[in-house]
Amino acid sequence: MSSSRFSRLKKAAKHRMSTMSEVRGRSQTSTPSLGQYSSSASAFRPPPNDEPVGVFGTSLLVSSKRISENDWKLPAVVVDTLAHIEAVGLSEVGIMRLSGSTPEIQAYKRSFDLEEEPDVREATDVHLSASLLKLYLRELPEPLMTFAAYEPFIAADAETEENLRLKYFRLLIHSLPPPNKLLFF
């Protein structure tokens, strides 16, 4: 990767970090509003006027809870499905390839959207948890690696030297919004 590419990556990451500093600098009692950012000013996109109610289809930043300045809590659907997959599904073949029961997936989706927080660990089929997690991620209005970070991730992937590529990816992941970054770790 040329030094100009690296400087562009670094500049994009610094801009992203400064934007996040602005969000962190606000009162802890107020939730950061995505509407105050334009897509050219940061990696956040303003939510559409018909912002969905519930967890599915809502921005990860909106559906996550800010506990303190540097501490975020992911939505229950993410935490519960990952815990279930980790507890019983790591030895299961095709965990992300095979689908769970569609009516059950839709029932759990409705429950999470109504903030009932059902216990997915009670489900006998771990494929249900995997399908529910995939559905949640698929319905996010912005991907985990945000639209603004897409080009820098592609540029970093083009780097042929393994150590530099890993360095670029670390830099880019740390420049993501806190809930997105938390989901990677």
Coordinates of N, CA and C in Angstrom, one line a residue:
M1 N 0.9 -1.2 0.0 CA 0.0 0.0 0.0 C 0.9 1.2 0.0
S2 N 0.6 2.2 -0.8 CA 1.4 3.3 -0.9 C 1.2 4.2 0.3
S3 N 2.2 5.1 0.5 CA 2.1 6.0 1.7 C 0.9 6.9 1.6
S4 N 0.5 7.3 0.4 CA -0.7 8.2 0.2 C -1.9 7.4 0.6
R5 N -2.0 6.1 0.3 CA -3.2 5.4 0.8 C -3.2 5.3 2.3
F6 N -2.1 5.0 2.9 CA -2.0 4.9 4.3 C -2.4 6.3 5.0
S7 N -1.9 7.4 4.4 CA -2.2 8.7 4.9 C -3.7 9.0 4.8
R8 N -4.4 8.5 3.7 CA -5.8 8.7 3.6 C -6.5 7.8 4.6
L9 N -6.1 6.6 4.9 CA -6.7 5.7 5.9 C -6.5 6.4 7.3
K10 N -5.3 6.9 7.5 CA -5.1 7.5 8.8 C -5.9 8.8 9.0
K11 N -6.1 9.6 8.0 CA -6.9 10.8 8.0 C -8.3 10.4 8.3
A12 N -8.8 9.4 7.6 CA -10.2 9.0 7.7 C -10.5 8.5 9.2
A13 N -9.5 7.8 9.7 CA -9.6 7.2 11.1 C -9.6 8.4 12.1
K14 N -8.7 9.4 11.9 CA -8.7 10.5 12.8 C -9.9 11.3 12.8
H15 N -10.5 11.5 11.5 CA -11.8 12.2 11.4 C -12.9 11.5 12.2
R16 N -12.9 10.2 12.0 CA -13.9 9.3 12.7 C -13.7 9.4 14.2
M17 N -12.4 9.4 14.7 CA -12.2 9.5 16.1 C -12.6 10.8 16.7
S18 N -12.4 11.9 15.9 CA -12.8 13.2 16.4 C -14.3 13.3 16.5
T19 N -15.0 12.7 15.5 CA -16.5 12.7 15.6 C -16.9 11.9 16.8
M20 N -16.3 10.8 17.1 CA -16.7 10.0 18.3 C -16.4 10.8 19.6
S21 N -15.3 11.6 19.6 CA -15.0 12.4 20.7 C -16.1 13.4 21.0
E22 N -16.7 14.0 19.9 CA -17.8 14.9 20.0 C -19.0 14.2 20.7
V23 N -19.3 13.0 20.2 CA -20.4 12.2 20.8 C -20.1 11.9 22.2
R24 N -18.9 11.5 22.6 CA -18.6 11.2 24.0 C -18.6 12.4 24.9
G25 N -18.4 13.5 24.3 CA -18.3 14.8 25.1 C -19.7 15.3 25.6
R26 N -20.7 14.7 25.0 CA -22.1 15.2 25.4 C -22.4 14.6 26.7
S27 N -23.5 15.1 27.3 CA -24.0 14.7 28.6 C -24.3 13.2 28.5
Q28 N -23.9 12.5 29.6 CA -24.2 11.0 29.6 C -25.6 10.7 29.7
T29 N -26.5 11.6 30.1 CA -27.9 11.3 30.2 C -28.6 11.4 28.9
S30 N -28.0 12.1 27.9 CA -28.7 12.2 26.6 C -28.1 11.2 25.7
T31 N -29.0 10.6 24.9 CA -28.5 9.6 23.9 C -28.1 10.3 22.6
P32 N -26.9 9.9 22.1 CA -26.5 10.6 20.9 C -27.5 10.5 19.8
S33 N -27.8 11.6 19.1 CA -28.8 11.6 18.0 C -28.1 11.5 16.7
L34 N -28.5 10.6 15.9 CA -27.9 10.4 14.6 C -28.3 11.5 13.7
G35 N -29.4 12.1 13.9 CA -30.0 13.1 13.0 C -29.1 14.3 12.9
Q36 N -28.2 14.6 13.9 CA -27.4 15.8 13.8 C -26.2 15.6 13.0
Y37 N -25.9 14.4 12.4 CA -24.8 14.2 11.6 C -25.2 14.1 10.1
S38 N -24.5 14.7 9.2 CA -24.8 14.4 7.8 C -23.8 13.3 7.4
S39 N -24.1 12.7 6.3 CA -23.3 11.5 5.8 C -21.9 12.0 5.4
S40 N -21.8 13.3 5.0 CA -20.5 13.8 4.6 C -19.6 14.2 5.8
A41 N -20.3 14.5 7.0 CA -19.6 14.9 8.2 C -19.0 13.8 9.0
S42 N -19.6 12.6 8.9 CA -19.2 11.5 9.7 C -19.6 10.2 9.1
A43 N -19.3 9.1 9.7 CA -19.7 7.8 9.2 C -21.2 7.5 9.6
F44 N -21.8 8.3 10.4 CA -23.2 8.1 10.8 C -24.1 8.6 9.7
R45 N -25.1 7.9 9.4 CA -26.2 8.4 8.5 C -27.4 8.8 9.3
P46 N -28.0 9.9 9.0 CA -29.2 10.2 9.7 C -30.3 9.2 9.6
P47 N -31.1 8.9 10.6 CA -32.1 7.9 10.5 C -33.2 8.4 9.6
P48 N -33.9 7.5 8.9 CA -35.0 8.0 8.0 C -36.2 8.4 8.9
N49 N -37.0 9.2 8.4 CA -38.2 9.7 9.1 C -39.1 8.6 9.7
D50 N -39.1 7.5 8.9 CA -39.9 6.4 9.4 C -39.1 5.4 10.1
E51 N -38.3 5.9 11.1 CA -37.4 5.0 11.9 C -38.2 3.9 12.5
P52 N -37.9 2.7 12.4 CA -38.7 1.6 12.9 C -38.7 1.6 14.4
V53 N -39.7 1.1 15.0 CA -39.8 0.9 16.4 C -39.4 -0.5 16.7
G54 N -38.6 -0.6 17.8 CA -38.1 -2.0 18.1 C -36.6 -2.1 17.9
V55 N -36.1 -3.3 17.9 CA -34.7 -3.5 17.8 C -34.3 -3.8 16.4
F56 N -35.1 -4.6 15.7 CA -34.8 -5.0 14.3 C -35.0 -3.8 13.4
G57 N -34.0 -3.6 12.5 CA -34.1 -2.5 11.5 C -33.7 -1.2 12.1
T58 N -33.3 -1.1 13.4 CA -32.9 0.1 14.0 C -31.4 0.1 14.1
S59 N -30.8 1.3 13.9 CA -29.4 1.5 14.0 C -28.8 0.8 15.3
L60 N -27.6 0.3 15.1 CA -26.9 -0.4 16.3 C -26.6 0.7 17.3
L61 N -26.3 1.9 16.9 CA -26.0 3.0 17.8 C -27.2 3.4 18.6
V62 N -28.4 3.4 18.0 CA -29.7 3.7 18.6 C -30.1 2.6 19.6
S63 N -30.0 1.3 19.1 CA -30.6 0.2 19.9 C -29.6 -0.2 21.0
S64 N -28.4 0.2 21.0 CA -27.4 -0.1 22.1 C -27.6 1.0 23.2
K65 N -27.3 0.6 24.4 CA -27.4 1.5 25.5 C -26.0 2.0 26.0
R66 N -25.9 3.3 26.2 CA -24.7 3.9 26.7 C -24.7 3.8 28.2
I67 N -23.8 3.0 28.8 CA -23.8 2.9 30.2 C -23.0 4.0 30.9
S68 N -21.8 4.2 30.3 CA -20.9 5.3 30.7 C -20.2 5.8 29.5
E69 N -19.3 6.7 29.8 CA -18.6 7.4 28.6 C -18.0 6.4 27.6
N70 N -17.3 5.4 28.1 CA -16.7 4.4 27.3 C -17.3 3.0 27.3
D71 N -18.5 2.9 27.9 CA -19.1 1.6 28.1 C -20.4 1.5 27.5
W72 N -20.6 0.6 26.6 CA -21.9 0.4 25.9 C -22.4 -1.0 26.1
K73 N -23.8 -1.1 26.1 CA -24.4 -2.4 26.2 C -25.1 -2.7 24.9
L74 N -24.8 -3.8 24.2 CA -25.4 -4.2 23.0 C -26.8 -4.7 23.2
P75 N -27.7 -4.6 22.2 CA -29.1 -5.1 22.3 C -29.1 -6.5 22.8
A76 N -30.2 -6.8 23.5 CA -30.4 -8.1 24.1 C -30.4 -9.2 23.1
V77 N -30.9 -8.9 21.9 CA -31.0 -10.0 20.9 C -29.6 -10.4 20.5
V78 N -28.6 -9.5 20.5 CA -27.2 -9.8 20.1 C -26.6 -10.6 21.2
V79 N -26.7 -10.1 22.4 CA -26.1 -10.7 23.6 C -26.6 -12.1 23.8
D80 N -27.9 -12.3 23.8 CA -28.6 -13.6 24.1 C -28.3 -14.6 23.0
T81 N -28.3 -14.2 21.7 CA -28.1 -15.2 20.7 C -26.6 -15.6 20.7
L82 N -25.7 -14.7 20.9 CA -24.3 -15.0 20.9 C -24.0 -15.9 22.1
A83 N -24.6 -15.7 23.3 CA -24.4 -16.5 24.4 C -24.9 -17.9 24.2
H84 N -26.1 -18.0 23.5 CA -26.6 -19.3 23.2 C -25.7 -20.1 22.3
I85 N -25.3 -19.4 21.2 CA -24.4 -20.0 20.2 C -23.1 -20.5 20.9
E86 N -22.6 -19.6 21.7 CA -21.3 -20.0 22.4 C -21.5 -21.2 23.4
A87 N -22.6 -21.2 24.0 CA -22.8 -22.2 25.0 C -23.1 -23.6 24.4
V88 N -23.9 -23.7 23.3 CA -24.2 -25.0 22.8 C -23.9 -25.2 21.3
G89 N -23.6 -24.2 20.6 CA -23.5 -24.3 19.2 C -22.1 -24.4 18.5
L90 N -21.1 -24.2 19.3 CA -19.7 -24.1 18.7 C -19.3 -25.4 18.0
S91 N -19.9 -26.5 18.5 CA -19.5 -27.8 17.9 C -20.5 -28.3 16.9
E92 N -21.6 -27.5 16.7 CA -22.6 -27.8 15.7 C -22.1 -27.5 14.3
V93 N -22.4 -28.5 13.4 CA -21.9 -28.4 12.0 C -22.9 -27.4 11.3
G94 N -22.4 -26.5 10.5 CA -23.3 -25.6 9.7 C -24.1 -24.6 10.5
I95 N -23.6 -24.2 11.6 CA -24.4 -23.3 12.5 C -24.9 -22.1 11.8
M96 N -24.1 -21.5 11.0 CA -24.6 -20.3 10.3 C -25.1 -20.6 8.9
R97 N -25.0 -21.8 8.4 CA -25.5 -22.2 7.1 C -26.9 -22.7 7.1
L98 N -27.2 -23.5 8.2 CA -28.6 -24.0 8.3 C -29.5 -23.0 9.0
S99 N -30.7 -23.0 8.6 CA -31.7 -22.0 9.1 C -32.6 -22.7 10.2
G100 N -33.0 -21.8 11.1 CA -34.0 -22.3 12.1 C -35.4 -22.2 11.6
S101 N -36.4 -22.5 12.3 CA -37.8 -22.5 11.9 C -38.2 -21.1 11.7
T102 N -38.7 -20.8 10.5 CA -39.2 -19.4 10.2 C -40.2 -18.9 11.1
P103 N -41.3 -19.7 11.5 CA -42.3 -19.1 12.4 C -41.7 -18.8 13.8
E104 N -40.8 -19.6 14.2 CA -40.2 -19.4 15.5 C -39.3 -18.1 15.5
I105 N -38.5 -18.0 14.4 CA -37.7 -16.8 14.2 C -38.5 -15.5 14.2
Q106 N -39.6 -15.6 13.5 CA -40.5 -14.4 13.5 C -41.1 -14.1 14.8
A107 N -41.5 -15.2 15.6 CA -42.0 -15.0 16.9 C -41.0 -14.3 17.9
Y108 N -39.8 -14.8 17.8 CA -38.7 -14.2 18.6 C -38.5 -12.8 18.2
K109 N -38.5 -12.5 16.9 CA -38.3 -11.2 16.4 C -39.3 -10.2 16.9
R110 N -40.6 -10.6 16.9 CA -41.7 -9.8 17.4 C -41.5 -9.5 18.9
S111 N -41.1 -10.6 19.6 CA -40.9 -10.4 21.1 C -39.8 -9.4 21.4
F112 N -38.7 -9.5 20.7 CA -37.6 -8.6 20.9 C -38.0 -7.2 20.5
D113 N -38.7 -7.0 19.4 CA -39.2 -5.7 18.9 C -40.1 -5.1 20.0
L114 N -40.9 -5.9 20.7 CA -41.8 -5.4 21.7 C -41.1 -5.2 23.0
E115 N -39.8 -5.5 23.0 CA -38.9 -5.3 24.2 C -39.3 -6.3 25.3
E116 N -39.8 -7.5 24.9 CA -40.2 -8.5 25.9 C -39.0 -9.3 26.3
E117 N -37.9 -9.2 25.6 CA -36.6 -9.9 25.8 C -36.8 -11.4 26.2
P118 N -37.3 -12.2 25.2 CA -37.5 -13.6 25.5 C -36.1 -14.3 25.6
D119 N -36.1 -15.4 26.3 CA -34.9 -16.2 26.6 C -34.6 -17.2 25.4
V120 N -33.7 -16.8 24.5 CA -33.5 -17.7 23.3 C -32.7 -18.9 23.8
R121 N -32.1 -18.9 24.9 CA -31.4 -20.1 25.4 C -32.3 -21.2 25.7
E122 N -33.6 -20.9 25.8 CA -34.6 -22.0 26.0 C -34.9 -22.7 24.7
A123 N -34.5 -22.1 23.6 CA -34.8 -22.8 22.3 C -33.9 -24.0 22.2
T124 N -34.5 -25.1 21.7 CA -33.8 -26.4 21.6 C -32.9 -26.4 20.4
D125 N -33.2 -25.6 19.4 CA -32.4 -25.6 18.2 C -31.5 -24.4 18.2
V126 N -30.2 -24.6 18.2 CA -29.2 -23.5 18.2 C -29.2 -22.7 16.8
H127 N -29.7 -23.4 15.8 CA -29.8 -22.8 14.5 C -30.8 -21.6 14.5
L128 N -31.8 -21.7 15.5 CA -32.7 -20.6 15.7 C -32.0 -19.3 16.1
S129 N -31.1 -19.5 17.1 CA -30.3 -18.3 17.6 C -29.4 -17.8 16.5
A130 N -28.8 -18.6 15.7 CA -27.9 -18.2 14.6 C -28.7 -17.5 13.6
S131 N -29.9 -18.0 13.2 CA -30.8 -17.3 12.2 C -31.3 -16.0 12.7
L132 N -31.6 -15.9 14.0 CA -32.1 -14.7 14.6 C -31.0 -13.6 14.6
L133 N -29.8 -14.0 14.9 CA -28.6 -13.1 14.9 C -28.4 -12.6 13.4
K134 N -28.4 -13.5 12.5 CA -28.2 -13.2 11.1 C -29.3 -12.2 10.6
L135 N -30.5 -12.4 11.0 CA -31.6 -11.6 10.6 C -31.4 -10.2 11.2
Y136 N -31.0 -10.1 12.5 CA -30.8 -8.8 13.1 C -29.7 -8.0 12.3
L137 N -28.6 -8.7 12.0 CA -27.5 -8.1 11.3 C -27.9 -7.7 9.9
R138 N -28.7 -8.5 9.3 CA -29.1 -8.2 7.9 C -30.0 -7.0 7.9
E139 N -30.8 -6.8 8.9 CA -31.8 -5.7 8.9 C -31.2 -4.4 9.4
L140 N -30.0 -4.4 9.9 CA -29.4 -3.1 10.3 C -29.4 -2.1 9.1
P141 N -29.7 -0.8 9.4 CA -29.8 0.1 8.3 C -28.4 0.5 7.8
E142 N -27.3 0.2 8.6 CA -26.0 0.4 8.2 C -25.2 -0.8 8.6
P143 N -24.3 -1.3 7.8 CA -23.5 -2.5 8.1 C -22.6 -2.2 9.3
L144 N -22.1 -3.3 9.9 CA -21.1 -3.2 11.0 C -19.9 -2.3 10.6
M145 N -19.4 -2.6 9.5 CA -18.3 -1.8 8.9 C -18.9 -0.7 8.1
T146 N -19.2 0.4 8.7 CA -20.1 1.5 8.2 C -19.8 1.8 6.7
F147 N -20.8 2.5 6.1 CA -20.6 2.9 4.7 C -19.4 3.7 4.5
A148 N -19.1 4.6 5.5 CA -18.0 5.5 5.4 C -16.6 4.7 5.5
A149 N -16.7 3.6 6.1 CA -15.4 2.8 6.3 C -15.2 1.8 5.2
Y150 N -16.2 1.7 4.3 CA -16.1 0.6 3.3 C -14.9 0.8 2.4
E151 N -14.7 1.9 1.8 CA -13.5 2.1 0.9 C -12.2 1.9 1.7
P152 N -12.0 2.5 2.9 CA -10.8 2.2 3.6 C -10.5 0.8 3.9
F153 N -11.6 0.0 4.2 CA -11.4 -1.4 4.5 C -11.0 -2.1 3.2
I154 N -11.6 -1.8 2.0 CA -11.2 -2.4 0.8 C -9.7 -2.0 0.5
A155 N -9.3 -0.8 0.7 CA -7.9 -0.4 0.5 C -7.0 -1.1 1.4
A156 N -7.4 -1.3 2.6 CA -6.5 -2.0 3.6 C -6.4 -3.5 3.2
D157 N -7.4 -4.1 2.7 CA -7.4 -5.5 2.2 C -6.5 -5.7 1.0
A158 N -6.3 -4.6 0.3 CA -5.4 -4.7 -0.9 C -3.9 -4.7 -0.5
E159 N -3.6 -4.4 0.7 CA -2.2 -4.4 1.2 C -1.7 -5.8 1.1
T160 N -0.5 -6.0 0.5 CA 0.1 -7.3 0.4 C 0.9 -7.7 1.6
E161 N 1.5 -6.8 2.3 CA 2.3 -7.1 3.5 C 1.3 -7.4 4.7
E162 N 1.4 -8.6 5.2 CA 0.5 -9.0 6.2 C 0.5 -8.1 7.5
N163 N 1.6 -7.8 8.0 CA 1.7 -6.9 9.2 C 1.1 -5.6 9.0
L164 N 1.3 -5.0 7.9 CA 0.7 -3.7 7.6 C -0.8 -3.8 7.4
R165 N -1.3 -4.9 6.8 CA -2.7 -5.1 6.6 C -3.4 -5.2 8.0
L166 N -2.8 -6.0 8.9 CA -3.4 -6.1 10.2 C -3.4 -4.8 10.9
K167 N -2.3 -4.0 10.8 CA -2.3 -2.7 11.4 C -3.4 -1.8 10.9
Y168 N -3.6 -1.8 9.6 CA -4.7 -1.0 9.0 C -6.0 -1.4 9.5
F169 N -6.3 -2.7 9.5 CA -7.5 -3.2 10.0 C -7.8 -2.8 11.4
R170 N -6.8 -3.0 12.3 CA -6.9 -2.6 13.7 C -7.3 -1.1 13.8
L171 N -6.6 -0.3 13.0 CA -6.9 1.2 13.0 C -8.3 1.5 12.6
L172 N -8.8 0.8 11.5 CA -10.1 1.0 11.0 C -11.2 0.5 12.0
I173 N -11.0 -0.7 12.6 CA -11.9 -1.2 13.5 C -12.0 -0.3 14.7
H174 N -10.9 0.3 15.2 CA -11.0 1.2 16.4 C -11.6 2.5 16.0
S175 N -11.8 2.8 14.7 CA -12.4 4.1 14.3 C -13.9 3.9 14.1
L176 N -14.4 2.7 14.3 CA -15.9 2.5 14.2 C -16.6 3.0 15.4
P177 N -17.9 3.2 15.3 CA -18.7 3.7 16.4 C -18.6 2.6 17.5
P178 N -18.6 3.0 18.8 CA -18.4 2.1 19.9 C -19.2 0.8 19.9
P179 N -20.6 0.8 19.6 CA -21.3 -0.5 19.6 C -20.8 -1.4 18.4
N180 N -20.5 -0.8 17.3 CA -20.0 -1.6 16.2 C -18.7 -2.3 16.6
K181 N -17.8 -1.5 17.2 CA -16.5 -2.0 17.6 C -16.7 -3.1 18.6
L182 N -17.6 -2.9 19.6 CA -17.8 -3.8 20.6 C -18.3 -5.2 20.1
L183 N -19.1 -5.1 19.0 CA -19.6 -6.4 18.4 C -18.4 -7.2 17.8
F184 N -17.4 -6.5 17.3 CA -16.2 -7.2 16.8 C -15.4 -7.9 17.9
F185 N -15.5 -7.5 19.1 CA -14.7 -8.0 20.2 C -15.6 -8.8 21.1

